[in-house]
XYZ file of C-alpha atoms in Angstrom:
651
model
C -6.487 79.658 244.267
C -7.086 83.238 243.971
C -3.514 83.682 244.272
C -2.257 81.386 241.887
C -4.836 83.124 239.125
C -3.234 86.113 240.186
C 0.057 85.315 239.131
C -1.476 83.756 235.762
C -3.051 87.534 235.172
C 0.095 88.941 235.966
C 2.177 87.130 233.968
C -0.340 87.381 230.995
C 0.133 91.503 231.228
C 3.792 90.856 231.320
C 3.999 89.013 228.234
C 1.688 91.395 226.592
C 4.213 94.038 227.250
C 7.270 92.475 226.098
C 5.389 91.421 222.780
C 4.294 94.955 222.322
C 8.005 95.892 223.063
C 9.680 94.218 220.929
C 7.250 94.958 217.891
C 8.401 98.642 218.642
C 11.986 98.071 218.054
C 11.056 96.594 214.884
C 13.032 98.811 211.976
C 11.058 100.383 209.096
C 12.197 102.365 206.586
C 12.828 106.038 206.695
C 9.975 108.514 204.998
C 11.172 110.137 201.577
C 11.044 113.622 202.656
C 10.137 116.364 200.308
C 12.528 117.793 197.587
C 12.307 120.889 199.531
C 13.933 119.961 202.693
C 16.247 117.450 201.211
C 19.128 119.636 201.103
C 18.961 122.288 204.641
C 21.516 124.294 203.795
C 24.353 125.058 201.438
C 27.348 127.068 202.889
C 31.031 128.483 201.535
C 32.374 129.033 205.089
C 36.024 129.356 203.758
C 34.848 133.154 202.708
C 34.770 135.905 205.175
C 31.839 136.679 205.810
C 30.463 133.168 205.287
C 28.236 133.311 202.217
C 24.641 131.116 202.525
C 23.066 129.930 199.513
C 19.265 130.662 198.583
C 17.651 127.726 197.624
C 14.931 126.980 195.441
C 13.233 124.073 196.161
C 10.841 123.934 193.626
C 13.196 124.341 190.922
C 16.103 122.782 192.551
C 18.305 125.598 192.265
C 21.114 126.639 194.716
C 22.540 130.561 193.870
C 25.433 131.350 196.033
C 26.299 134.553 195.567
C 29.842 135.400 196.036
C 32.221 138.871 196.479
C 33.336 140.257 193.372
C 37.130 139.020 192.558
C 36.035 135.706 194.527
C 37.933 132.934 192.873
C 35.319 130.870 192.241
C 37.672 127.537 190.903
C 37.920 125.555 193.979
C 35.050 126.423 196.307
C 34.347 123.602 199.068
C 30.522 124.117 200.308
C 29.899 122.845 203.656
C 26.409 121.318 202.811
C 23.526 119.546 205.399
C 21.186 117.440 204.044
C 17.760 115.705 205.790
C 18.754 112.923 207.898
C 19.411 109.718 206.189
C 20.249 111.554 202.527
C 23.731 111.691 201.272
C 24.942 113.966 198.197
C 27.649 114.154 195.249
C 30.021 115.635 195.047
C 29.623 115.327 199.291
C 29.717 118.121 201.057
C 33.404 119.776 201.620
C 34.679 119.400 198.533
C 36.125 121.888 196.291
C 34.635 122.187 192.927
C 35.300 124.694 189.870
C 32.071 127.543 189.870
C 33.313 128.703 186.674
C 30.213 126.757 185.212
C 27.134 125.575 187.275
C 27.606 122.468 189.141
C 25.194 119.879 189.370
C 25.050 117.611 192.492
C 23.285 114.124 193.149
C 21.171 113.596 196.282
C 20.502 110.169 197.598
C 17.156 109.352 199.335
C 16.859 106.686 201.728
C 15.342 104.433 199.340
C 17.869 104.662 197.051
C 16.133 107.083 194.427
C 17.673 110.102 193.488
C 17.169 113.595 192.334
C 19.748 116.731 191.130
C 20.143 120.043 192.280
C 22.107 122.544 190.227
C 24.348 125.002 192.194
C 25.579 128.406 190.485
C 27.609 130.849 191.464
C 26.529 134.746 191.098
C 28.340 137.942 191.831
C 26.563 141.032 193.177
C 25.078 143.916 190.859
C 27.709 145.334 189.279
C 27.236 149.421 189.341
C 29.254 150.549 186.017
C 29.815 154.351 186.959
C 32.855 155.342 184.437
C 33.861 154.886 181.172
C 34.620 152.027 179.167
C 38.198 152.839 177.938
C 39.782 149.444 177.161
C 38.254 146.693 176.117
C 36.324 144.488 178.733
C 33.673 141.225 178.662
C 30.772 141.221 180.516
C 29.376 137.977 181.889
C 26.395 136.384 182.909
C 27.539 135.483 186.548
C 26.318 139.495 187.369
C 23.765 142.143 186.886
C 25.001 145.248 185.907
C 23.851 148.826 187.040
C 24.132 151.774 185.207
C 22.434 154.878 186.063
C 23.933 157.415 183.786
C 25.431 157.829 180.311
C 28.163 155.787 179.943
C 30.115 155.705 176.784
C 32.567 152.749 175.205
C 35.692 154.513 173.016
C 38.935 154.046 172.917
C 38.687 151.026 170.060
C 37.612 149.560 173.000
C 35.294 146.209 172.575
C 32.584 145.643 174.763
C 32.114 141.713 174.498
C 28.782 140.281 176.461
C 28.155 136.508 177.408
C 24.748 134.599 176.977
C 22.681 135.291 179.344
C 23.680 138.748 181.332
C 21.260 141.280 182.290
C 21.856 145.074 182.506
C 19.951 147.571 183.759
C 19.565 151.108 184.136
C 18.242 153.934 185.784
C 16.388 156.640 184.355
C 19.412 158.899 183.419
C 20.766 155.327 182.418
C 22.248 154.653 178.647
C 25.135 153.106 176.759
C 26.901 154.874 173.922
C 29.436 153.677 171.333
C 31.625 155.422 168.976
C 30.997 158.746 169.644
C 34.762 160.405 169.886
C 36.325 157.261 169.056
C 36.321 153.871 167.563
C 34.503 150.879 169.520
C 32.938 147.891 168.639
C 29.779 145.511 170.494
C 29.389 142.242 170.498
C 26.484 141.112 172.422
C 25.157 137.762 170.991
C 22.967 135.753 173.127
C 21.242 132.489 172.334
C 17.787 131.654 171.999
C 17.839 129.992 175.920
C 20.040 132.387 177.157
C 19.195 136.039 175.872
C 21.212 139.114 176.891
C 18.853 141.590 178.668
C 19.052 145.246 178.391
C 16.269 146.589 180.524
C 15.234 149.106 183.263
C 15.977 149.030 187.266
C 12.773 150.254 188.460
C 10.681 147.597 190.313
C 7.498 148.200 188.295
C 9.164 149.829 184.729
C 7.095 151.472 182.116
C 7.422 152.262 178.356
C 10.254 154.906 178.392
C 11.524 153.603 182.502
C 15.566 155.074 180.283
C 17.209 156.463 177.547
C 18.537 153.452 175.383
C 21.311 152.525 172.669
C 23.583 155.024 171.078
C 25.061 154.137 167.782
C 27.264 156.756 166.627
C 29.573 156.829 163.300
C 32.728 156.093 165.053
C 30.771 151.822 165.785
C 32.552 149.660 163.342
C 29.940 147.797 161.388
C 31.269 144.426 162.952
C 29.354 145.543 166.027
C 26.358 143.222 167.079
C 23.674 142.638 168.478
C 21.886 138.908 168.557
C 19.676 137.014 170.848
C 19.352 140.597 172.792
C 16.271 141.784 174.359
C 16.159 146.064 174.735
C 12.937 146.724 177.201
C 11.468 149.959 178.448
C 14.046 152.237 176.705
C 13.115 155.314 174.498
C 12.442 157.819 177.266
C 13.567 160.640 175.362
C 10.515 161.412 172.936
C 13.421 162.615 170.139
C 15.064 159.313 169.914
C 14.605 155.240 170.084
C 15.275 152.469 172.136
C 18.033 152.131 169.641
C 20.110 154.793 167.876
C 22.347 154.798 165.033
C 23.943 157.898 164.067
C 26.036 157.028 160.568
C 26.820 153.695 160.986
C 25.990 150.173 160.482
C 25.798 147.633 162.881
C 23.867 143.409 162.712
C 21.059 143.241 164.876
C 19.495 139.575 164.586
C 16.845 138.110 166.650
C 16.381 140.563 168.758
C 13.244 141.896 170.914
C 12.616 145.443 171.416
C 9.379 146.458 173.665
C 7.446 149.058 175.408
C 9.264 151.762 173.840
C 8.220 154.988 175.052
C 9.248 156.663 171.290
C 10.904 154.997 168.470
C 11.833 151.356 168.445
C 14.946 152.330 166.069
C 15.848 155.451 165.068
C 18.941 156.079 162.160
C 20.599 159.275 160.684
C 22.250 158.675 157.596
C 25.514 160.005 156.235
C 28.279 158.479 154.240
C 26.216 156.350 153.211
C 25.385 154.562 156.290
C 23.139 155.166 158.910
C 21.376 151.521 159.577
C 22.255 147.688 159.067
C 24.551 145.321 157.786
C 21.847 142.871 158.633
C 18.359 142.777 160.196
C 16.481 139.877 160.605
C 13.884 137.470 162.532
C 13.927 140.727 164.815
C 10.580 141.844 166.683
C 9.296 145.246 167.778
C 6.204 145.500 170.044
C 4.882 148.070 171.453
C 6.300 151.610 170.605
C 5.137 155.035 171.196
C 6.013 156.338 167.826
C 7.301 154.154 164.684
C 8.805 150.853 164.718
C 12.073 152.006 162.866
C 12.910 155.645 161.439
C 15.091 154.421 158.636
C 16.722 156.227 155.015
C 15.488 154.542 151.996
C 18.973 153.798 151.162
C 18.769 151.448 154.259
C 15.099 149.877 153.693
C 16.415 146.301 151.691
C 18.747 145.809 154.767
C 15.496 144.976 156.529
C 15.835 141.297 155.933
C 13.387 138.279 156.764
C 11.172 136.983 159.389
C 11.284 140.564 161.442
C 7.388 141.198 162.914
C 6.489 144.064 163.633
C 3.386 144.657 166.464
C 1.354 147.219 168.137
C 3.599 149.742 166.439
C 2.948 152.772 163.755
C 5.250 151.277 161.051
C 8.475 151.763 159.395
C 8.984 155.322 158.631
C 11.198 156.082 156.005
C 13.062 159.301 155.409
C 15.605 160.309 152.535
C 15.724 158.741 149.066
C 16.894 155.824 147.283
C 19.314 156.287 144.363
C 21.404 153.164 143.940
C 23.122 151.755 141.143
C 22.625 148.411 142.802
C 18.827 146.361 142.138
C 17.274 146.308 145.597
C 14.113 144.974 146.946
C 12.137 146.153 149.619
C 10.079 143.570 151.515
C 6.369 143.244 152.565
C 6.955 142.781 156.712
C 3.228 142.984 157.346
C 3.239 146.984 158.741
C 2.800 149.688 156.378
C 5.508 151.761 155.317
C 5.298 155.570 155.963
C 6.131 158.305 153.643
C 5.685 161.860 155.094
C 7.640 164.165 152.786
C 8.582 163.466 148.869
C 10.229 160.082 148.756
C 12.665 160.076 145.543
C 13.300 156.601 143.789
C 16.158 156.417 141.180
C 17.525 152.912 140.511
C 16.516 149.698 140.159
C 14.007 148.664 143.237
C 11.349 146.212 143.434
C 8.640 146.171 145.755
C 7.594 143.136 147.197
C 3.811 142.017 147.071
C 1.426 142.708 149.543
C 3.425 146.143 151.133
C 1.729 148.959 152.044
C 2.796 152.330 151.527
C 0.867 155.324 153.475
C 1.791 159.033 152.990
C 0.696 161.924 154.770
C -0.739 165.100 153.070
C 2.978 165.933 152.284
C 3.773 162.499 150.988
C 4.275 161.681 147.604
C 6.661 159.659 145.605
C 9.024 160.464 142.468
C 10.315 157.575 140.005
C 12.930 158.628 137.619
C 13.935 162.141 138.229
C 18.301 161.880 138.070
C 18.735 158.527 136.716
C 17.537 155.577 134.876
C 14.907 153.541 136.901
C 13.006 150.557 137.411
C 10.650 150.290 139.376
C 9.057 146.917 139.559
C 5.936 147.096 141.755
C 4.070 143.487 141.317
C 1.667 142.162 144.005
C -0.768 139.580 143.584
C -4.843 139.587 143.622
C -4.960 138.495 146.800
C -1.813 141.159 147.793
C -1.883 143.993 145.930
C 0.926 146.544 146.512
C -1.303 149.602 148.018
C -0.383 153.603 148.309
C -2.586 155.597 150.201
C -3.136 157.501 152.852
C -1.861 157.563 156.160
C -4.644 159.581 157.582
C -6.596 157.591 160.262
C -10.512 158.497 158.428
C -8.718 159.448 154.955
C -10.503 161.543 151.983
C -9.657 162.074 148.144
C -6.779 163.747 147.915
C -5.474 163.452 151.774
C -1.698 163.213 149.656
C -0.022 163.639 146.391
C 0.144 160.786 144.410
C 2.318 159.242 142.428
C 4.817 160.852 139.921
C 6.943 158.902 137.196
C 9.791 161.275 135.103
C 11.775 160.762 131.686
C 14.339 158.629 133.244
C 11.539 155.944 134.287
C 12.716 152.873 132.128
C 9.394 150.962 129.873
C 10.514 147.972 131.864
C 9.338 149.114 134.588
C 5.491 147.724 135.838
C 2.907 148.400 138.011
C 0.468 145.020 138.559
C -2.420 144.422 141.077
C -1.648 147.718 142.574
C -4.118 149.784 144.675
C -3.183 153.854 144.486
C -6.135 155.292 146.945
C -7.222 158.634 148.385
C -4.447 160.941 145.915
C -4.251 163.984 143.718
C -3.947 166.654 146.661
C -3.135 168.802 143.554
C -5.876 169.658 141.815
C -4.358 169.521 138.280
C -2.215 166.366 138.683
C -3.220 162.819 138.814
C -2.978 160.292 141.271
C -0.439 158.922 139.016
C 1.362 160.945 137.050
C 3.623 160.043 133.728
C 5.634 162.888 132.483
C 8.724 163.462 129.802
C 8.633 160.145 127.506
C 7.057 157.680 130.466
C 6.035 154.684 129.210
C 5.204 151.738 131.646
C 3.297 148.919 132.345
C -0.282 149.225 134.346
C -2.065 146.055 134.832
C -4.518 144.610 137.297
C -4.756 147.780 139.094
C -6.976 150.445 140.906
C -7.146 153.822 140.927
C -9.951 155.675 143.001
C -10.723 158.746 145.322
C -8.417 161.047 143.411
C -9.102 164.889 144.423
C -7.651 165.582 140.907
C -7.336 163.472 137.872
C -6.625 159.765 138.370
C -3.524 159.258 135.541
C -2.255 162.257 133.929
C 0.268 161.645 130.923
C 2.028 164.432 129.246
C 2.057 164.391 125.253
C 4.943 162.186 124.953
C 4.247 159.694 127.686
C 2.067 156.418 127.121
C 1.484 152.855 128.577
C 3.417 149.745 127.289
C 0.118 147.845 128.803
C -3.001 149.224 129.760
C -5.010 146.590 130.968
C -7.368 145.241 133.316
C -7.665 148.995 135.361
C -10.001 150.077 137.704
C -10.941 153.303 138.060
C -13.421 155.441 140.100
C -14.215 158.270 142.476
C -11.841 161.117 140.433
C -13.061 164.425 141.029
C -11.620 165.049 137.884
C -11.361 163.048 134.748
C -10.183 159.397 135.347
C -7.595 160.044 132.677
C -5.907 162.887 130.343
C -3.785 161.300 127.736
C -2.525 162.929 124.191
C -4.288 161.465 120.986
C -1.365 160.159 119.936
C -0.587 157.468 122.921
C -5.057 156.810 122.908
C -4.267 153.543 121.364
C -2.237 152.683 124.744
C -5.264 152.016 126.332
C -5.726 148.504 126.436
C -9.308 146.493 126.817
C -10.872 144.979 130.310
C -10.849 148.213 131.956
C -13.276 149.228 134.256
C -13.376 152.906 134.134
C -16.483 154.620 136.206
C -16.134 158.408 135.707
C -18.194 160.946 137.576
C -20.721 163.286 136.221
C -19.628 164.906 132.446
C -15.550 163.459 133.293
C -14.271 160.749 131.568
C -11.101 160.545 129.362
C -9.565 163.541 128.493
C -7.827 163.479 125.064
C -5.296 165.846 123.959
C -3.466 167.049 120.880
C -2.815 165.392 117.638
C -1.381 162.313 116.331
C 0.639 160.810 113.291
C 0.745 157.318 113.400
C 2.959 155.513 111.594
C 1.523 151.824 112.399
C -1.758 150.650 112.698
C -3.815 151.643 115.637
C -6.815 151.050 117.206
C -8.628 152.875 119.642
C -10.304 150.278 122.259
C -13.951 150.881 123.310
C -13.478 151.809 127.039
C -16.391 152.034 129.624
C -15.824 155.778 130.146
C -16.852 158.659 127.419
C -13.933 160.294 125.560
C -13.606 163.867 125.697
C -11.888 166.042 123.491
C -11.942 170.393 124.244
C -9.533 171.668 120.652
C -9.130 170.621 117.454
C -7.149 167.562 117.248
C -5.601 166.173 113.772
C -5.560 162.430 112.951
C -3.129 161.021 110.566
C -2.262 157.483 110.074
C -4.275 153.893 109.742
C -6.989 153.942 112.455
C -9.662 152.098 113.695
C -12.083 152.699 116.181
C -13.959 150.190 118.315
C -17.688 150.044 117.869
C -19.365 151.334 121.172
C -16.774 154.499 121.770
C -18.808 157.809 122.448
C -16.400 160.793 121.779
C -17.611 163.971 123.733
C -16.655 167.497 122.643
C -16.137 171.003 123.481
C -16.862 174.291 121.849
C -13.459 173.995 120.222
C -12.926 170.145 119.953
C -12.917 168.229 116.713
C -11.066 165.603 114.580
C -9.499 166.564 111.217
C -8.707 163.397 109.833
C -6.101 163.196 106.959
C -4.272 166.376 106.587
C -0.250 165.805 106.550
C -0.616 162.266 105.415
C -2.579 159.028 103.777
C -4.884 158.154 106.251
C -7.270 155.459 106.662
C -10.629 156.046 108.940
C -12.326 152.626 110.356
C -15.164 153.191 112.282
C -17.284 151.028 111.917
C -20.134 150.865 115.360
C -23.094 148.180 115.218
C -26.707 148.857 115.410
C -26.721 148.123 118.937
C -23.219 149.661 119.854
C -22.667 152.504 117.516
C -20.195 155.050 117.731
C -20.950 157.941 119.157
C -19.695 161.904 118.451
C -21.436 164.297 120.204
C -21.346 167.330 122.829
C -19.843 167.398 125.999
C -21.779 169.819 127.001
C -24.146 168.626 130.580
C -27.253 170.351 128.741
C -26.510 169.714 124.922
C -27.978 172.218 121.877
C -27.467 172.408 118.448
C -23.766 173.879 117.299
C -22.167 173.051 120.723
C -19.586 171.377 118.423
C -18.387 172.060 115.243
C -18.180 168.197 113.904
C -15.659 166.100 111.904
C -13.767 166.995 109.002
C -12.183 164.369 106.375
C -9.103 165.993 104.494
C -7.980 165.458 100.936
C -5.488 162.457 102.142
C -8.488 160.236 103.598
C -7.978 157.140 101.775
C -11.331 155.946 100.095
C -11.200 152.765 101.473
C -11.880 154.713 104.808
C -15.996 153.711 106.618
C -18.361 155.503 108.515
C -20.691 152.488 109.635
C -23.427 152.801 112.338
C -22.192 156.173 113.771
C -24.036 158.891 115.050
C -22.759 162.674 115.157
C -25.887 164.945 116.960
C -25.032 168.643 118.317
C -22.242 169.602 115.765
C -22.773 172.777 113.559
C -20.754 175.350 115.458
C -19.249 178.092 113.807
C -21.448 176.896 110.916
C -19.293 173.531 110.222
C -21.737 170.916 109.338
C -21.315 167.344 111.346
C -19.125 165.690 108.218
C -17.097 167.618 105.895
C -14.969 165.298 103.102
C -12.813 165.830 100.906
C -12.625 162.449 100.036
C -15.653 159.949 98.679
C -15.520 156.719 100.570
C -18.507 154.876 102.322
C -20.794 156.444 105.250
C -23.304 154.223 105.892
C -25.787 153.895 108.318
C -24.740 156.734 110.132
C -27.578 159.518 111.984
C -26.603 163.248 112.177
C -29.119 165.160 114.449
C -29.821 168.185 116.878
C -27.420 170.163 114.211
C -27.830 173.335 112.574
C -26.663 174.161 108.883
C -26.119 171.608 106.843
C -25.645 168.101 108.291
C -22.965 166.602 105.555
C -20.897 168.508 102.890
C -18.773 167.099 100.563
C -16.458 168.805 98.310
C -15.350 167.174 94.971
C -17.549 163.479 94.628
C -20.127 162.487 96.759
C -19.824 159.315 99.537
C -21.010 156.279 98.933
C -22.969 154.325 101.296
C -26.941 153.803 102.677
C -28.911 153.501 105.655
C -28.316 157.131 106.525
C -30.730 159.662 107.348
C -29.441 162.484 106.073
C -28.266 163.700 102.681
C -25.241 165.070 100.896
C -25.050 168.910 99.672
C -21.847 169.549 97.975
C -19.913 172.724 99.700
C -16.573 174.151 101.233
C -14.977 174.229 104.403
């Protein structure tokens, strides 16, 4: 029995085993293994030495780089996969490198994924002169370590997507003995990459771009990114020497001086085109550039962590240009000159060291057409990092200044470095238009006009912080000044009136928020009227003579409440600091007096109204005088409400 059970256990265990046997020689499918060890290797083997590929797994990326002068049109990779995987094209056969290939892997389980295999060529170390024309491609990085120049008429062509570098001697130069030409135009995927060798590079890591006036102005640049150049402190990261070239979306960055620098002759010196370009990051300005090159700088440039545009030279065109608002101020460090037709755009910024200042109209006829916007003015100040009144010049406008041209929500700040100028100056027969604008921290005067220049508009100013008076203008262009002006002189300043006048229309001098000032003896002819409210402050010497060369008709007529006002300028008034005002034979008798009041006059024994003429004076006040407050010579005034009286006398 024990036997026989024995052979039942056995045979039990023996089954067991042949069960468990055969469930191990069951198939089951083969593990996916990772996309990084699906394809081992990648070989050429028909090159000598045999050239291995890197592989990146993560990207799926095979580089096989190859001897230079490999023909790269019929390459046959030997390539091992992970067991079980399969690939196509399969491994052996030849393909064309001219282009990146792309290859299929197979998994076990029938999904797929594709690897993309390119062929590269070693650095390239460019050591000589470019003396015949020659295309650089993308399949390479190229070397240069020292100055190497392009001439000849020799075209340097540059694919999509290559990469040069250089050492710190390292630069390129074009047209400097002889004609050449550049055409570099990348994409937005595939940029072309002008940068520095070092393994860690830093603003200034090599020289840069050389420009000269031998490039032909079909030479560009576009979809090109210059890095690390300007390491000379003298010059840029690019450099154009008289000539033009097209620079379009392009990057310049970490330039250790200028981004671009120009010198202009022959009337070029800068761009057939630049736009949607950026500059970041430069020691000194983002482009050094002639005025006669500043509308070249077309749209959607920006411009960051960089000093500006400096601009050199001036602009006299007989073409209309327009110079556009790229968000970074323009700098002006010597006098800029402006003859032509120019606009400005709205919202630019002009800043101008002590030395700055800028000239409108000097050779030829000009228009300058400066109109920003309340919310972007057009602003000229000071390029000084804490600036003061008068930290530059100011503004100066000559004969040849056209009365078309306008100045409108602009901001002229921290001017009038000269003492005896303004920050804006009009001189010869100036006449423009001023509107919506501000004018403040003058060291001198704020507008200076000469005797024959005026405003065609005068309207809606702001003026303040003049050491000097806010304006000096001749009597005859007073009625220029228009109304809504906001005009806050300081102490015993306000607006300085010169000379005489003989008008031959109607004119009105508008009530303005500063006092008047007159220092001589000014004579009045014409039809005038003068706003209720105006206080007229004068001198030792100052006076109006009203009437003597022709008919002339006097209106001023004040209110109670807002009368007009003739008095001293002195800062601690007395009797006689004045002499008064004097009404000549030609005063019309329709002329009025109404609500005035003359105190202080009397000096050199003039009493505060002398006519020649009756016509009405009414409630007017004379006081603080000495002598005789009225004289009349011939019939008496009309008129009441006064509180003085008539004595009849001579001048």
């Amino acid at each position: 029995m024990k036997k026989y059970l024995l052979s039942i256990s056995s045979l039990l265990i023996m089954l067991i085993f042949i069960v468990s046997g055969c469930e191990k020689d069951d198939p089951k499918p083969a593990p996916v293994v990772s996309p990084g060890k699906e394809v081992v290797s990648f070989k050429v083997t028909s090159l000598n030495p045999v050239v291995t590929a890197v592989l990146d797994t993560t990207n799926k990326i095979i580089t096989v780089t190859v001897p230079n002068n490999t023909n790269v049109t019929a390459l046959a990779p030997e390539i091992v996969l992970a067991p079980g995987y399969s690939i196509s094209p399969a491994s052996g056969s030849a393909q064309n490198f001219t282009n990146p290939v792309s290859y299929t892997v197979t998994r076990p389980n029938n999904t797929t994924s594709t690897w993309t295999a390119k062929v590269n060529f070693p650095d390239m170390i460019v050591e000589d002169d470019i003396t015949q024309s020659v295309t650089w491609t993308a399949d390479r990085v190229y070397t240069i370590n020292s100055s190497i120049s392009i001439n000849n008429s020799s075209v340097l062509t540059i694919e999509p997507g290559t990469i040069i570098r250089f050492g710190a001697e390292g630069s390129l130069e074009f047209g400097y003995g002889s004609n050449s030409t550049i055409i570099a135009q990348g994409t937005a995927q595939k940029p072309i990459i002008f940068t520095s060798s070092a393994a860690l590079p830093t603003a200034g890591a090599w020289n840069g771009l050389y420009f000269y006036d031998k490039t032909l102005s079909n030479s560009v640049m576009e979809y090109c990114k210059i890095l690390y150049a300007g390491k000379d402190a003298y010059d840029g990261a690019v450099n154009l020497y008289g000539c033009d070239i097209t620079m379009k979306n392009c990057t310049i960055e970490n330039s250790g001086s200028f981004g671009v620098l120009t010198t202009y002759s022959d009337m070029k010196g800068g761009f057939v085109d630049y736009s949607n370009n950026t500059i970041n990051k430069t020691a000194k300005y983002a482009l050094e550039l002639n005025a006669m090159k500043i509308s070249k700088l077309g749209a959607g440039n920006v411009f960051t962590d960089t000093k500006g545009i400096h601009i050199i030279g001036d602009f006299r065109s007989s073409n209309a240009e327009t110079w556009l608002n790229h968000n970074v101020p323009y700098i002006v460090t010597d006098e800029l000159g402006i003859d032509g037709s120019l606009t400005l755009a709205a919202g630019s910024v002009f800043k101008f060291s002590s030395g700055g200042s800028l000239s409108v109209g000097y050779y030829d006829q000009t228009v300058l057409t400066a109109i920003g916007t309340a919310t972007a003015p057009i602003t000229f100040t000071s390029s000084a990092a804490t600036p003061a009144a008068g930290a530059w010049e100011g503004i100066t406008m000559y004969d040849n200044t056209q009365t078309n041209t306008k100045m409108e929500y602009c901001v002229i700040d921290y001017a009038g470095s000269v003492s005896y100028n303004g920050s804006l100056d009009l001189r010869g027969t100036t006449h423009i238009s001023l509107k919506s604008s501000t004018i403040r921290n003058s060291a001198g005067y704020g507008i200076t006009l000469d005797a024959e220049s005026g405003f065609q508009e005068f309207t809606g100013i702001n003026m303040s912080a003049c050491v000097n008076h806010l304006i000096t203008i001749s009597t005859k262009h007073l009625p220029d000044l228009g109304a809504n002006n906001t005009l806050t002189a300081s102490s015993n300043k306000g607006i300085l009136v010169t000379g005489d006048a003989n008008y031959t229309d109607p004119v009105t001098w508008k009530k303005q928020t500063a006092n008047f000032y007159v220092d001589d003896e000014s004579d009045i002819d014409g039809i005038l009227t003068i706003e209720a409210g105006s206080n007229f402050l004068f001198t030792n010497d100052g006076f109006f003579w009203f009437g003597y060369y022709q008919n002339t008709k006097v209106t001023a007529v004040g209110t109670a409440n807002s009368p007009i006002v003739f008095t001293s300028a002195s800062a601690s008034p007395a009797p006689a600091t004045w002499r008064g005002l004097r009404f000549d034979a030609l005063v019309q008798t329709n002329s009025s007096l109404d609500f005035c009041t003359i105190k202080y006059s009397g000096a050199n024994s003039k009493p505060g109204i002398f006519t020649e003429t009756s016509f009405n004076v009414s409630n007017t006040t004379i006081s603080d005088f000495t002598g005789n407050a009225a004289e009349y010579s011939g019939t008496a005034p009309t008129g009441s409400g006064n509180n003085f009286t008539w004595t009849s006398g001579t001048y």
